Tab-separated table of N, CA and C in Angstrom:
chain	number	residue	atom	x	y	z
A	10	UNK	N	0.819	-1.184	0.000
A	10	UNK	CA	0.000	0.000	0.000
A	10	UNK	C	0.865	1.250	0.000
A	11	UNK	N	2.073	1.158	0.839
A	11	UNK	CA	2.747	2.377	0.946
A	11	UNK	C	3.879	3.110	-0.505
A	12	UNK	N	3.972	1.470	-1.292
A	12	UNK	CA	4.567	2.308	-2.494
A	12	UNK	C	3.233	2.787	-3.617
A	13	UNK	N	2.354	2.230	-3.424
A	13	UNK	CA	0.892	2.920	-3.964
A	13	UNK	C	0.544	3.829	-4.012
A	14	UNK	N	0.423	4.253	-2.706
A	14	UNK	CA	0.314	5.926	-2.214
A	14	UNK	C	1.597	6.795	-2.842
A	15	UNK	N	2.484	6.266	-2.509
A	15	UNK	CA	3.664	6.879	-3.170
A	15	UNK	C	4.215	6.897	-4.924
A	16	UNK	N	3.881	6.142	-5.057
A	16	UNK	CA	3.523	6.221	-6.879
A	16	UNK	C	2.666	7.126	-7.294
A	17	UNK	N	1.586	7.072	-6.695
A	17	UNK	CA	0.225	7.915	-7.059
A	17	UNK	C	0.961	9.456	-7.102
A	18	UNK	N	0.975	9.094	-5.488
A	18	UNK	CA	1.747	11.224	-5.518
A	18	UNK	C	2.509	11.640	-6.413
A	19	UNK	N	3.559	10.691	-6.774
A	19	UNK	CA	4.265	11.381	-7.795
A	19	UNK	C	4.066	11.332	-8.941
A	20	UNK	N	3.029	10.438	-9.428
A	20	UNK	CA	2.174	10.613	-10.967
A	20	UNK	C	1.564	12.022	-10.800
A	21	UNK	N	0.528	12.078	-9.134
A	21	UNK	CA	-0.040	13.342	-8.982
A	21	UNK	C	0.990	14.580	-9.845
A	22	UNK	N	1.871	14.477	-8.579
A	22	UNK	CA	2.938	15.974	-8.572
A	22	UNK	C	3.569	16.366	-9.959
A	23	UNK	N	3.462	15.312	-10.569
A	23	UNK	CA	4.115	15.351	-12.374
A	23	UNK	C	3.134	15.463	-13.045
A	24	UNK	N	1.374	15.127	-12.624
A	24	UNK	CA	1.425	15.923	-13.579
A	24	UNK	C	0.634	17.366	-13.382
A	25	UNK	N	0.725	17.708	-12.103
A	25	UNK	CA	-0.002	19.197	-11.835
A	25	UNK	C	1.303	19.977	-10.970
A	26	UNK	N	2.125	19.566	-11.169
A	26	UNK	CA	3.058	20.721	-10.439
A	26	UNK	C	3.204	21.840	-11.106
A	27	UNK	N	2.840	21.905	-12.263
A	27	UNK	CA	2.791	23.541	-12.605
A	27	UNK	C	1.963	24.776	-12.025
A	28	UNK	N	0.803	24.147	-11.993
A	28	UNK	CA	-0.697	24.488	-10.977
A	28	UNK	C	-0.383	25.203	-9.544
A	29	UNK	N	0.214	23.977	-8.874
A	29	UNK	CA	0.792	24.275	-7.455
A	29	UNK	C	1.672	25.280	-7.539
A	30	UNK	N	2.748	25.813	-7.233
A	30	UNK	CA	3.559	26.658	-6.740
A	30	UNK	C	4.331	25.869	-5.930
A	31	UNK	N	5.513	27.071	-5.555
A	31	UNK	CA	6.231	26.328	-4.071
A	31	UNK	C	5.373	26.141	-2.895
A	32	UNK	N	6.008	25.049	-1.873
A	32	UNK	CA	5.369	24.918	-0.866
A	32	UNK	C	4.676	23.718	-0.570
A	33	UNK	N	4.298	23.356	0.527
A	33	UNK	CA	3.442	21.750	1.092
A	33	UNK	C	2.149	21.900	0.578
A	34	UNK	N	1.943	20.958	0.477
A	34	UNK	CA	0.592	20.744	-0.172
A	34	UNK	C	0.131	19.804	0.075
A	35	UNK	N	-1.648	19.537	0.472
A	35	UNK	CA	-1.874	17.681	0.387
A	35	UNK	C	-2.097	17.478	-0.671
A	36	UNK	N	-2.439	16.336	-0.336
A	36	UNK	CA	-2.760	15.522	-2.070
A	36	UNK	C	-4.028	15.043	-1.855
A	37	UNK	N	-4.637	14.953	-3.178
A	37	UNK	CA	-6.231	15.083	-3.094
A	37	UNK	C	-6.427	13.658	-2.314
A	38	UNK	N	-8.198	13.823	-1.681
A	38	UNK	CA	-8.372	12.706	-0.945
A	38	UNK	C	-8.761	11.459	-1.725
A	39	UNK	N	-9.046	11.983	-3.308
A	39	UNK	CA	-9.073	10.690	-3.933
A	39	UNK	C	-7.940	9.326	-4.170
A	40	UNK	N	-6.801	10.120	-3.989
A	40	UNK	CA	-5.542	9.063	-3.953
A	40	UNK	C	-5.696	8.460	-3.218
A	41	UNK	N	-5.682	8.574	-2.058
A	41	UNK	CA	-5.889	7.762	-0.449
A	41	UNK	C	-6.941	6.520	-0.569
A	42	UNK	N	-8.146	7.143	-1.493
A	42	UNK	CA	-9.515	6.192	-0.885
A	42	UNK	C	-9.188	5.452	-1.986
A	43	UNK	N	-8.442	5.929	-3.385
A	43	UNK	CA	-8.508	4.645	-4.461
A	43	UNK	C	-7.321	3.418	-4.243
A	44	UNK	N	-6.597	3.896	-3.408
A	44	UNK	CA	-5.817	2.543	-3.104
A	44	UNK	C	-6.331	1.850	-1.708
A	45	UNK	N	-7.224	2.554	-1.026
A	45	UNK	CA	-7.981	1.854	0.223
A	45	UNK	C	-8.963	0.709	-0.313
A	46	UNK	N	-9.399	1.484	-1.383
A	46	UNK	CA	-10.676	0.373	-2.005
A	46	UNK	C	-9.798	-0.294	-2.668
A	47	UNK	N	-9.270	-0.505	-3.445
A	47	UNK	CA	-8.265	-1.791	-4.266
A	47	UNK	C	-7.768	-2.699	-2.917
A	48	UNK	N	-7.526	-2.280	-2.191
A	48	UNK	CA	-6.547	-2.655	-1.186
A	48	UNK	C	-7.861	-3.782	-0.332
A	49	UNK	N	-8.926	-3.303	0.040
A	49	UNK	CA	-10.062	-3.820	1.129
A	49	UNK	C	-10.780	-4.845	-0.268
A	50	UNK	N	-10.730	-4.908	-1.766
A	50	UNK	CA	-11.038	-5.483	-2.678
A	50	UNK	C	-10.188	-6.758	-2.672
A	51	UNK	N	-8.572	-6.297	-2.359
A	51	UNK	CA	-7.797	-7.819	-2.981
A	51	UNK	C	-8.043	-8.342	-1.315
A	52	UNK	N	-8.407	-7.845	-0.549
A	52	UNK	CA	-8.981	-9.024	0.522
A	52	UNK	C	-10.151	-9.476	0.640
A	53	UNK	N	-10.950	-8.547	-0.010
A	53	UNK	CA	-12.396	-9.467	-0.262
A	53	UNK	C	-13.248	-8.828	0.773
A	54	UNK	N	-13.178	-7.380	0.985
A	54	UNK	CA	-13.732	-6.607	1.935
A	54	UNK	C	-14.402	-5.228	1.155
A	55	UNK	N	-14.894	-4.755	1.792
A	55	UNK	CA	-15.642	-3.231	1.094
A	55	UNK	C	-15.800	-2.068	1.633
A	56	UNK	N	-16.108	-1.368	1.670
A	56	UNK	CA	-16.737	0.142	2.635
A	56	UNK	C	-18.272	0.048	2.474
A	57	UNK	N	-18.896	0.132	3.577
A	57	UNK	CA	-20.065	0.068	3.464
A	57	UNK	C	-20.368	1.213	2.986
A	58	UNK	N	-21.832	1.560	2.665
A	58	UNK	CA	-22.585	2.835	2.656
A	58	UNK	C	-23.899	3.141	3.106
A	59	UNK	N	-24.323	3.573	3.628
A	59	UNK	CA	-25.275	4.131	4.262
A	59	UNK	C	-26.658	4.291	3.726
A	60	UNK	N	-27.994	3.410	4.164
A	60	UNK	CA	-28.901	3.712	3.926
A	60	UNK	C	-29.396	4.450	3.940
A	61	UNK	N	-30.891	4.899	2.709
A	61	UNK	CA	-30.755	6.284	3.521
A	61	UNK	C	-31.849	6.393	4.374
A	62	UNK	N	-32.409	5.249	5.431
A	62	UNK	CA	-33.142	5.227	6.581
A	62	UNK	C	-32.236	5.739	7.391
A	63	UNK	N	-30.879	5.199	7.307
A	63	UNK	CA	-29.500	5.215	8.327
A	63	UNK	C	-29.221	7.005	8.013
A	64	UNK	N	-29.177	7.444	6.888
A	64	UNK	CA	-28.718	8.342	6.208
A	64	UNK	C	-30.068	9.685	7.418
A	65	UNK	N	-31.238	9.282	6.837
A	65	UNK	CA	-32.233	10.104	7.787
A	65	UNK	C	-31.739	9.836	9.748
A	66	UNK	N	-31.977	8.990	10.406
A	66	UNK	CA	-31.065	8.887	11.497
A	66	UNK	C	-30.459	9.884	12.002
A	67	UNK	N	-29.316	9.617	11.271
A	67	UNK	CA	-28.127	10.587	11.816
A	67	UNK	C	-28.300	11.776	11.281
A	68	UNK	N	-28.733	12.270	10.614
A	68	UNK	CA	-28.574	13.648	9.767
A	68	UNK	C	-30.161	14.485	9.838
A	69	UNK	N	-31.544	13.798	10.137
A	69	UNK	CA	-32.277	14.200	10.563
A	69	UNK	C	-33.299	13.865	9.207
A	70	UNK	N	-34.342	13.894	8.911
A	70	UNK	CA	-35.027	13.967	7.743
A	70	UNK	C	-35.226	15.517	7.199
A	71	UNK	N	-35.006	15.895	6.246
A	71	UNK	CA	-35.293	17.271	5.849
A	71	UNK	C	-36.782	17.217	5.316
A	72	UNK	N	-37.233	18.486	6.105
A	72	UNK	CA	-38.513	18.675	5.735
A	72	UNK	C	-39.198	20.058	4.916
């Protein structure tokens, strides 16, 4: 996983470092979650998601 993440970034950084400027920067949160899901896939696992009974619950029903 950790040379994953690290491949990614630097595909990232090559190919938008013009964009950026000097300085730290994160890296988008899509890198992170697309090697989490490949990663929870080659074990045969998933991220759940939220019904949206579950979804009303926690967040309230909008009325």
């Amino acid at each position: 996983m950790s040379f994953s993440l690290q491949f990614l970034a630097l595909k990232y950084l090559s190919e938008n470092y013009k964009e950026m400027g000097k300085g730290l920067h994160n890296l988008p949160y899509e890198i992170d979650y697309s090697v989490a899901i490949k990663k929870l896939a080659a074990m045969g696992a998933a991220v759940d998601t939220l019904t949206e009974k579950q979804r009303e619950y926690l967040f309230g029903a909008e009325k």
